[in-house]
Amino acid sequence: MLQYAAIILFMIGLYGLLTQRHIIKIIIALNILEIGLNIFIITVGYYEGGIAPIFTSVNATNNLAFVDPLPQALVLTAIVIGVGTTALGLALARKIYAEYGTLNLDEMGEN
Amino acid sequence: MLNIIEIVLSVLLIGLAFIALNTQSLIKSVMLLSGISMLAVVAFVLLKAPDVAVTEAVIGSGLVTSLFVFTLLSFRKTGDVQ
Amino acid sequence: MKQFLAFIFVIVVGGMIILSLHNNTLFTEFGNNNPSDHYSDSYIDRDVTENNDDVIFGESENLESGPANIVTAIVADYRSFDTLGEITVLFISSLGVALLLGGKKKERMDLHYTPNFMLRIGSRALFGIILMTGVFMAVHGHLTPGGGFPGGTMIASSLLLLYLANDTFRTKVKRFKLLESFAGMAYVAIGLAGLLIGGYFLENFLPTGTIGTVFSAGIIPIIYVLIGLKVGSEITGIIDNFLTEEAL
């Protein structure tokens, strides 16, 4: 169920990316797409009845059913990269506003 | 039990994403994005990924939202945005 | 018309993803991905060769990779070179923000509210607590959930609180730049030391100790603290750039 929700979230983000005309809205759509993809990658590694991939004094041996740790490591770095791209996009939006006086893509070419 | 939580979570995620892209007010859109991040944290905890959940809670709901709000504040200084 | 085309395109892409989920052998069904069926098992057993010695918390010594948190073992040990590239990406984005928003005559943005007594005093008390939580997360990244990335971001969040509570507050950005360069260079230096001693870049040359204790896992806690410092100073620089504007 969560897997399909993640795919639909990705689709909503892609649709917003294609149709929105306001730059802040485009960055928000990009963020929604990214969250959907992150949830999808985590669901690929999920194991029914598995436990979180950390050795503790309760889950002490490697013969237990851990969930797949590799997708989690990939998503951990992807989230931090997402902050970098969002910050760069917002800085660009500020420069565009200072240059054109608007953030709407349709009004930009007119003056 | 887990199934009910999953279904509620999925419906909320999709609904909030839909409203966030269709609302006219920019600040509402940003706040709904923060809400989607919080729900994603719940999804990560359900999927047994505590590392990712901590990172998303700090970054997605706190830092990115504050960056968006600062950007909107800087626009409102020099002119009006819809 | 354009929106209709975009709608058709999105439906086609989503349909292709859902169809390919059900008709291949690479992806298992949701909830059936057992790591012991494929390569991820090696990360859990801490052994890329196939002899399966048991890993027991608090007893096993001198494993191939020491941390009790398996995700940390992948991020900071097996894929450490990948992480080095990733913090370079974050550095470049922070550099881009500084290029776009920085400049000569910059002033702190006026937030148009006067902080009251509770906010001023409460922010000073909370600042230390949040900072300590961030440092704890970075130091204990090999034992508990967390690590350098959320820890560094929490350090930056504590400074964001100071920015919000005081209208004229600014950090000494130059010192943060210095700290960032030091952390990045120390990461590469540790990697080169591993190349000299062990024969591979970022080879773990310290003894890994007993799994589950604080002083274990060799160079991994050192690397994670360095990542925390680097991420924290980079994000503080981004916040400072976002809260300044040209003097009128």
Coordinates of C-alpha atoms in Angstrom, one line a residue:
Chain A
M1 CA 0.0 0.0 0.0
L2 CA 2.7 2.5 0.9
Q3 CA 4.6 1.5 -2.2
Y4 CA 1.7 2.6 -4.4
A5 CA 1.3 5.8 -2.4
A6 CA 4.9 6.6 -3.0
I7 CA 4.5 6.1 -6.8
I8 CA 1.4 8.3 -6.8
L9 CA 3.3 10.9 -4.8
F10 CA 6.1 10.8 -7.5
M11 CA 3.4 11.2 -10.2
I12 CA 1.9 14.2 -8.5
G13 CA 5.3 15.8 -8.2
L14 CA 6.1 15.2 -11.8
Y15 CA 2.8 16.6 -13.0
G16 CA 3.4 19.7 -10.8
L17 CA 6.9 20.1 -12.3
L18 CA 5.4 20.0 -15.8
T19 CA 2.4 22.3 -15.3
Q20 CA 3.2 24.9 -12.6
R21 CA 4.2 28.4 -13.8
H22 CA 5.4 29.8 -10.5
I23 CA 9.0 29.2 -9.6
I24 CA 8.4 28.6 -5.8
K25 CA 5.7 26.1 -6.7
I26 CA 8.1 24.3 -9.1
I27 CA 10.6 23.9 -6.3
I28 CA 7.8 22.6 -4.0
A29 CA 6.8 20.1 -6.7
L30 CA 10.5 19.0 -6.9
N31 CA 10.5 18.4 -3.2
I32 CA 7.3 16.3 -3.3
L33 CA 8.8 14.2 -6.1
E34 CA 11.9 13.7 -4.0
I35 CA 10.0 12.6 -0.9
G36 CA 8.0 10.1 -3.0
L37 CA 11.1 8.6 -4.5
N38 CA 12.8 8.3 -1.1
I39 CA 9.8 6.4 0.4
F40 CA 9.7 4.2 -2.7
I41 CA 13.4 3.2 -2.4
I42 CA 12.9 2.4 1.3
T43 CA 9.9 0.2 0.6
V44 CA 12.0 -1.8 -1.9
G45 CA 14.2 -3.0 1.0
Y46 CA 11.3 -3.7 3.5
Y47 CA 10.9 -7.2 4.9
E48 CA 7.7 -8.2 6.5
G49 CA 8.3 -8.7 10.2
G50 CA 11.9 -7.5 9.9
I51 CA 13.7 -5.4 12.5
A52 CA 15.7 -2.2 12.2
P53 CA 19.3 -2.8 11.0
I54 CA 21.1 -2.0 14.3
F55 CA 22.8 -4.5 16.6
T56 CA 21.6 -3.8 20.2
S57 CA 21.7 -5.8 23.4
V58 CA 18.3 -7.2 22.6
N59 CA 18.9 -7.9 18.9
A60 CA 22.4 -9.2 19.4
T61 CA 23.3 -11.6 16.6
N62 CA 23.4 -11.5 12.9
N63 CA 21.0 -14.5 12.4
L64 CA 17.9 -12.3 12.9
A65 CA 15.7 -11.0 10.2
F66 CA 17.0 -7.5 9.6
V67 CA 15.6 -5.3 6.8
D68 CA 17.8 -4.5 3.9
P69 CA 20.3 -1.8 5.0
L70 CA 21.6 -0.8 1.6
P71 CA 18.6 1.3 0.4
Q72 CA 18.5 3.2 3.7
A73 CA 22.2 4.2 3.3
L74 CA 21.5 5.4 -0.3
V75 CA 18.4 7.5 0.9
L76 CA 20.4 9.0 3.8
T77 CA 22.8 10.6 1.4
A78 CA 20.0 11.5 -1.1
I79 CA 18.1 13.6 1.6
V80 CA 21.2 15.7 2.3
I81 CA 21.8 16.3 -1.4
G82 CA 18.1 17.4 -1.6
V83 CA 18.8 20.2 0.8
G84 CA 21.7 21.4 -1.3
T85 CA 19.6 21.5 -4.5
T86 CA 16.6 23.2 -2.8
A87 CA 18.9 25.9 -1.3
L88 CA 20.5 26.5 -4.7
G89 CA 17.1 26.7 -6.4
L90 CA 15.8 29.2 -3.8
A91 CA 18.9 31.4 -4.2
L92 CA 18.3 31.4 -8.0
A93 CA 14.7 32.3 -7.4
R94 CA 15.8 35.3 -5.3
K95 CA 18.2 36.5 -8.1
I96 CA 15.4 36.0 -10.7
Y97 CA 13.1 38.2 -8.6
A98 CA 15.7 40.9 -8.3
E99 CA 16.2 40.8 -12.1
Y100 CA 12.7 40.5 -13.5
G101 CA 10.4 41.7 -10.6
T102 CA 8.2 38.6 -10.9
L103 CA 8.4 34.9 -10.3
N104 CA 5.8 33.8 -12.9
L105 CA 7.3 32.2 -15.9
D106 CA 4.6 33.6 -18.3
E107 CA 5.2 37.2 -17.2
M108 CA 8.9 37.0 -17.5
G109 CA 9.5 37.4 -21.2
E110 CA 7.3 40.4 -21.6
N111 CA 9.5 43.2 -20.3
Chain B
M1 CA -3.4 -2.8 12.8
L2 CA -0.5 -1.8 10.6
N3 CA -2.7 -2.0 7.5
I4 CA -5.0 0.7 8.9
I5 CA -2.1 3.0 9.7
E6 CA -0.7 2.4 6.3
I7 CA -3.9 3.3 4.5
V8 CA -4.6 6.4 6.5
L9 CA -1.0 7.5 6.0
S10 CA -1.2 7.0 2.2
V11 CA -4.4 8.9 1.9
L12 CA -3.1 11.8 3.9
L13 CA 0.2 11.9 1.9
I14 CA -1.6 12.0 -1.4
G15 CA -4.2 14.4 -0.3
L16 CA -1.8 16.9 1.2
A17 CA 0.4 16.7 -1.9
F18 CA -2.6 17.5 -4.1
I19 CA -3.7 20.4 -2.0
A20 CA -0.1 21.8 -1.7
L21 CA 0.2 22.0 -5.5
N22 CA -3.3 23.4 -6.1
T23 CA -3.6 26.1 -3.4
Q24 CA -3.1 29.8 -4.3
S25 CA -1.3 30.9 -1.2
L26 CA 2.4 30.3 -1.2
I27 CA 2.9 30.1 2.5
K28 CA 0.1 27.5 2.8
S29 CA 1.9 25.5 0.2
V30 CA 5.2 25.6 2.1
M31 CA 3.5 24.6 5.4
L32 CA 1.8 21.7 3.6
L33 CA 5.2 20.6 2.3
S34 CA 6.4 20.6 5.9
G35 CA 3.4 18.4 6.8
I36 CA 4.2 16.0 4.0
S37 CA 7.7 15.7 5.4
M38 CA 6.4 14.9 8.9
L39 CA 4.1 12.1 7.4
A40 CA 7.2 10.8 5.5
V41 CA 9.0 10.5 8.9
V42 CA 6.1 8.3 10.1
A43 CA 6.3 6.2 7.0
F44 CA 10.1 5.7 7.5
V45 CA 9.6 4.6 11.1
L46 CA 6.9 2.1 10.0
L47 CA 9.3 0.7 7.4
K48 CA 12.0 0.2 10.0
A49 CA 14.5 2.9 8.9
P50 CA 15.3 4.9 12.0
D51 CA 18.4 6.6 10.6
V52 CA 16.5 8.0 7.6
A53 CA 13.6 9.0 9.9
V54 CA 15.9 11.1 12.1
T55 CA 17.6 12.8 9.1
E56 CA 14.3 13.6 7.4
A57 CA 12.8 14.9 10.7
V58 CA 15.7 17.4 11.2
I59 CA 16.2 18.4 7.5
G60 CA 12.8 18.0 5.8
S61 CA 10.6 19.5 8.4
G62 CA 12.9 22.0 10.0
L63 CA 15.6 23.3 7.7
V64 CA 13.9 23.3 4.3
T65 CA 10.8 24.9 5.7
S66 CA 12.8 27.7 7.3
L67 CA 14.7 28.3 4.0
F68 CA 11.4 28.6 2.1
V69 CA 10.0 31.0 4.7
F70 CA 13.1 33.2 4.6
T71 CA 12.9 33.3 0.8
L72 CA 9.2 34.4 1.0
L73 CA 10.1 37.1 3.6
S74 CA 12.7 38.5 1.2
F75 CA 10.1 38.8 -1.6
R76 CA 7.7 40.6 0.6
K77 CA 10.3 43.2 1.5
T78 CA 10.5 44.7 -2.0
G79 CA 7.1 44.1 -3.4
D80 CA 4.0 42.1 -3.1
V81 CA 3.6 38.5 -4.1
Q82 CA 0.2 37.1 -4.9
Chain C
M1 CA -4.0 21.2 -24.0
K2 CA -0.6 21.3 -22.5
Q3 CA -2.0 20.2 -19.2
F4 CA -3.7 17.3 -20.9
L5 CA -0.4 16.2 -22.5
A6 CA 1.4 16.4 -19.2
F7 CA -1.4 14.3 -17.6
I8 CA -1.1 11.6 -20.3
F9 CA 2.7 11.6 -19.9
V10 CA 2.5 11.2 -16.1
I11 CA 0.0 8.4 -16.3
V12 CA 2.2 6.6 -18.8
V13 CA 5.3 6.9 -16.6
G14 CA 3.5 5.8 -13.5
G15 CA 1.9 2.9 -15.3
M16 CA 5.2 1.7 -16.6
I17 CA 6.7 1.8 -13.1
I18 CA 3.8 -0.2 -11.7
L19 CA 3.8 -2.7 -14.5
S20 CA 7.5 -3.3 -14.3
L21 CA 7.2 -3.8 -10.5
H22 CA 5.1 -6.9 -11.1
N23 CA 6.8 -8.4 -14.1
N24 CA 10.4 -8.9 -13.3
T25 CA 12.8 -10.8 -11.1
L26 CA 15.0 -7.9 -9.9
F27 CA 12.4 -6.4 -7.6
T28 CA 10.6 -8.6 -5.1
E29 CA 7.1 -7.9 -4.0
F30 CA 6.5 -5.4 -1.2
G31 CA 7.5 -7.0 2.1
N32 CA 9.3 -10.0 0.8
N33 CA 12.8 -8.7 0.3
N34 CA 14.9 -11.0 2.5
P35 CA 18.5 -9.7 2.6
S36 CA 19.9 -13.2 3.0
D37 CA 18.9 -13.8 -0.6
H38 CA 21.3 -11.4 -2.0
Y39 CA 24.4 -9.3 -1.5
S40 CA 23.2 -7.2 1.4
D41 CA 23.7 -10.2 3.7
S42 CA 27.5 -9.5 3.5
Y43 CA 27.0 -6.1 5.1
I44 CA 25.1 -7.7 8.0
D45 CA 27.5 -10.6 8.5
R46 CA 30.5 -8.2 8.2
D47 CA 32.2 -10.6 5.8
V48 CA 32.5 -10.3 2.0
T49 CA 34.0 -13.7 1.8
E50 CA 31.5 -16.5 2.4
N51 CA 32.6 -17.9 5.7
N52 CA 29.8 -17.0 8.2
D53 CA 31.2 -16.4 11.7
D54 CA 28.5 -15.2 14.1
V55 CA 28.5 -11.5 15.0
I56 CA 27.4 -11.1 18.7
F57 CA 26.8 -7.7 20.3
G58 CA 29.3 -6.9 23.0
E59 CA 31.5 -9.9 22.3
S60 CA 32.8 -10.1 18.7
E61 CA 36.2 -8.4 18.2
N62 CA 38.2 -7.2 15.3
L63 CA 35.5 -7.6 12.7
E64 CA 35.9 -6.4 9.1
S65 CA 33.9 -3.3 10.0
G66 CA 33.2 -2.3 13.6
P67 CA 30.0 -0.3 14.0
A68 CA 26.9 -1.8 15.6
N69 CA 24.7 0.3 13.3
I70 CA 24.7 -1.4 9.9
V71 CA 23.7 1.7 8.0
T72 CA 26.7 3.5 9.4
A73 CA 28.9 0.6 8.4
I74 CA 27.8 1.1 4.8
V75 CA 27.8 4.9 4.7
A76 CA 31.1 5.5 6.5
D77 CA 33.1 2.3 5.8
Y78 CA 32.1 0.3 2.7
R79 CA 31.0 3.3 0.7
S80 CA 33.1 6.0 2.4
F81 CA 34.5 7.3 -0.9
D82 CA 30.9 7.8 -2.0
T83 CA 30.2 9.9 1.1
L84 CA 33.3 12.0 0.4
G85 CA 31.9 12.8 -3.0
E86 CA 28.5 13.6 -1.5
I87 CA 29.8 16.2 1.0
T88 CA 31.7 17.7 -1.9
V89 CA 28.3 18.1 -3.7
L90 CA 27.0 19.9 -0.5
F91 CA 30.1 22.1 -0.5
I92 CA 29.6 23.1 -4.1
S93 CA 25.9 24.0 -3.5
S94 CA 26.9 26.1 -0.4
L95 CA 29.5 27.8 -2.6
G96 CA 26.8 28.4 -5.3
V97 CA 24.5 30.0 -2.7
A98 CA 27.3 32.2 -1.4
L99 CA 28.1 33.3 -5.0
L100 CA 24.5 34.1 -5.8
L101 CA 23.5 35.8 -2.6
G102 CA 26.8 37.0 -1.1
G103 CA 28.4 40.3 -2.0
K104 CA 30.0 43.3 -0.4
K105 CA 27.4 45.5 1.2
K106 CA 25.3 43.0 3.1
E107 CA 23.1 43.6 6.0
R108 CA 21.1 41.3 8.3
M109 CA 17.5 40.9 7.1
D110 CA 15.0 42.6 9.4
L111 CA 12.3 40.1 10.5
H112 CA 9.9 42.8 11.7
Y113 CA 9.2 41.7 15.2
T114 CA 10.7 42.4 18.5
P115 CA 11.7 39.3 20.4
N116 CA 10.1 39.3 23.9
F117 CA 11.7 38.3 27.2
M118 CA 10.7 34.6 27.1
L119 CA 12.2 34.1 23.6
R120 CA 15.5 35.8 24.4
I121 CA 16.0 33.8 27.6
G122 CA 14.5 30.6 26.4
S123 CA 16.7 30.6 23.2
R124 CA 19.8 30.8 25.3
A125 CA 18.8 27.8 27.4
L126 CA 17.6 25.8 24.4
F127 CA 20.7 26.6 22.3
G128 CA 23.0 24.5 24.5
I129 CA 20.6 21.6 24.7
I130 CA 20.1 21.4 20.9
L131 CA 23.9 21.8 20.3
M132 CA 24.6 19.0 22.8
T133 CA 22.0 16.7 21.1
G134 CA 23.7 17.3 17.7
V135 CA 27.2 16.6 19.1
F136 CA 25.9 13.4 20.8
M137 CA 24.3 12.2 17.5
A138 CA 27.5 12.8 15.6
V139 CA 29.7 11.1 18.2
H140 CA 27.4 8.1 18.7
G141 CA 26.6 7.6 15.0
H142 CA 28.2 4.1 15.0
L143 CA 26.0 2.9 17.9
T144 CA 22.5 4.6 17.6
P145 CA 20.4 6.0 14.8
G146 CA 21.7 9.3 13.6
G147 CA 25.2 10.1 12.6
G148 CA 27.1 12.9 11.0
F149 CA 24.4 14.3 8.7
P150 CA 21.5 14.8 11.2
G151 CA 24.0 15.8 13.9
G152 CA 25.6 18.5 11.8
T153 CA 22.2 19.8 10.7
M154 CA 21.1 19.9 14.4
I155 CA 24.2 22.0 15.2
A156 CA 23.1 24.4 12.4
S157 CA 19.6 24.4 13.7
S158 CA 20.8 25.6 17.1
L159 CA 22.5 28.5 15.4
L160 CA 19.3 29.2 13.4
L161 CA 17.5 29.5 16.8
L162 CA 19.9 32.3 17.8
Y163 CA 19.3 34.0 14.4
L164 CA 15.6 33.9 15.0
A165 CA 15.8 35.2 18.6
N166 CA 18.0 38.2 18.0
D167 CA 17.5 40.6 15.2
T168 CA 21.1 41.7 14.9
F169 CA 22.8 38.4 15.5
R170 CA 25.4 37.2 13.0
T171 CA 27.9 34.4 13.3
K172 CA 31.5 34.8 12.4
V173 CA 31.1 33.2 9.0
K174 CA 34.9 33.3 8.3
R175 CA 35.6 31.0 11.2
F176 CA 32.9 28.6 10.0
K177 CA 34.6 28.6 6.6
L178 CA 37.9 27.8 8.2
L179 CA 36.3 24.9 10.2
E180 CA 34.7 23.5 7.0
S181 CA 38.0 23.5 5.1
F182 CA 39.7 21.9 8.1
A183 CA 37.1 19.1 8.3
G184 CA 37.3 18.4 4.6
M185 CA 41.0 18.3 4.5
A186 CA 41.2 16.1 7.5
Y187 CA 38.8 13.6 5.8
V188 CA 41.1 13.4 2.8
A189 CA 44.2 13.2 5.0
I190 CA 42.7 10.2 6.9
G191 CA 41.9 8.6 3.5
L192 CA 45.5 9.1 2.4
A193 CA 46.9 7.7 5.7
G194 CA 44.8 4.6 5.0
L195 CA 46.3 4.5 1.5
L196 CA 49.8 4.6 3.0
I197 CA 49.3 2.1 5.9
G198 CA 46.7 -0.3 4.6
G199 CA 47.1 -0.1 0.8
Y200 CA 43.6 1.3 0.0
F201 CA 42.1 4.8 0.1
L202 CA 40.1 5.2 3.3
E203 CA 41.3 1.9 4.7
N204 CA 40.4 1.4 8.3
F205 CA 43.9 1.3 9.9
L206 CA 42.9 1.6 13.6
P207 CA 41.9 -1.5 15.6
T208 CA 38.1 -2.0 15.4
G209 CA 37.7 -3.2 19.0
T210 CA 34.6 -4.8 20.5
I211 CA 31.3 -4.2 18.6
G212 CA 28.9 -2.1 20.6
T213 CA 31.3 -0.1 22.8
V214 CA 31.9 3.6 22.4
F215 CA 35.6 3.3 21.5
S216 CA 35.2 0.9 18.7
A217 CA 35.1 0.9 14.9
G218 CA 38.5 2.5 14.3
I219 CA 38.4 5.6 12.1
I220 CA 34.6 5.6 11.6
P221 CA 33.6 7.8 14.6
I222 CA 36.4 10.2 13.7
I223 CA 35.1 10.4 10.1
Y224 CA 31.5 10.9 11.2
V225 CA 32.4 13.7 13.6
L226 CA 34.3 15.4 10.7
I227 CA 31.3 14.9 8.5
G228 CA 29.1 16.5 11.2
L229 CA 31.4 19.5 11.5
K230 CA 31.5 20.0 7.8
V231 CA 27.8 19.6 7.2
G232 CA 27.0 21.9 10.2
S233 CA 29.3 24.7 9.0
E234 CA 28.1 24.5 5.4
I235 CA 24.4 24.7 6.4
T236 CA 25.2 27.6 8.8
G237 CA 26.8 29.4 5.9
I238 CA 23.7 28.8 3.8
I239 CA 21.4 30.1 6.6
D240 CA 23.6 33.2 7.0
N241 CA 23.4 33.9 3.3
F242 CA 19.7 33.5 3.2
L243 CA 19.2 35.9 6.1
T244 CA 21.2 38.8 4.6
E245 CA 20.2 41.2 1.9
E246 CA 21.7 44.2 0.1
A247 CA 21.8 47.4 2.1
L248 CA 19.2 49.9 1.0

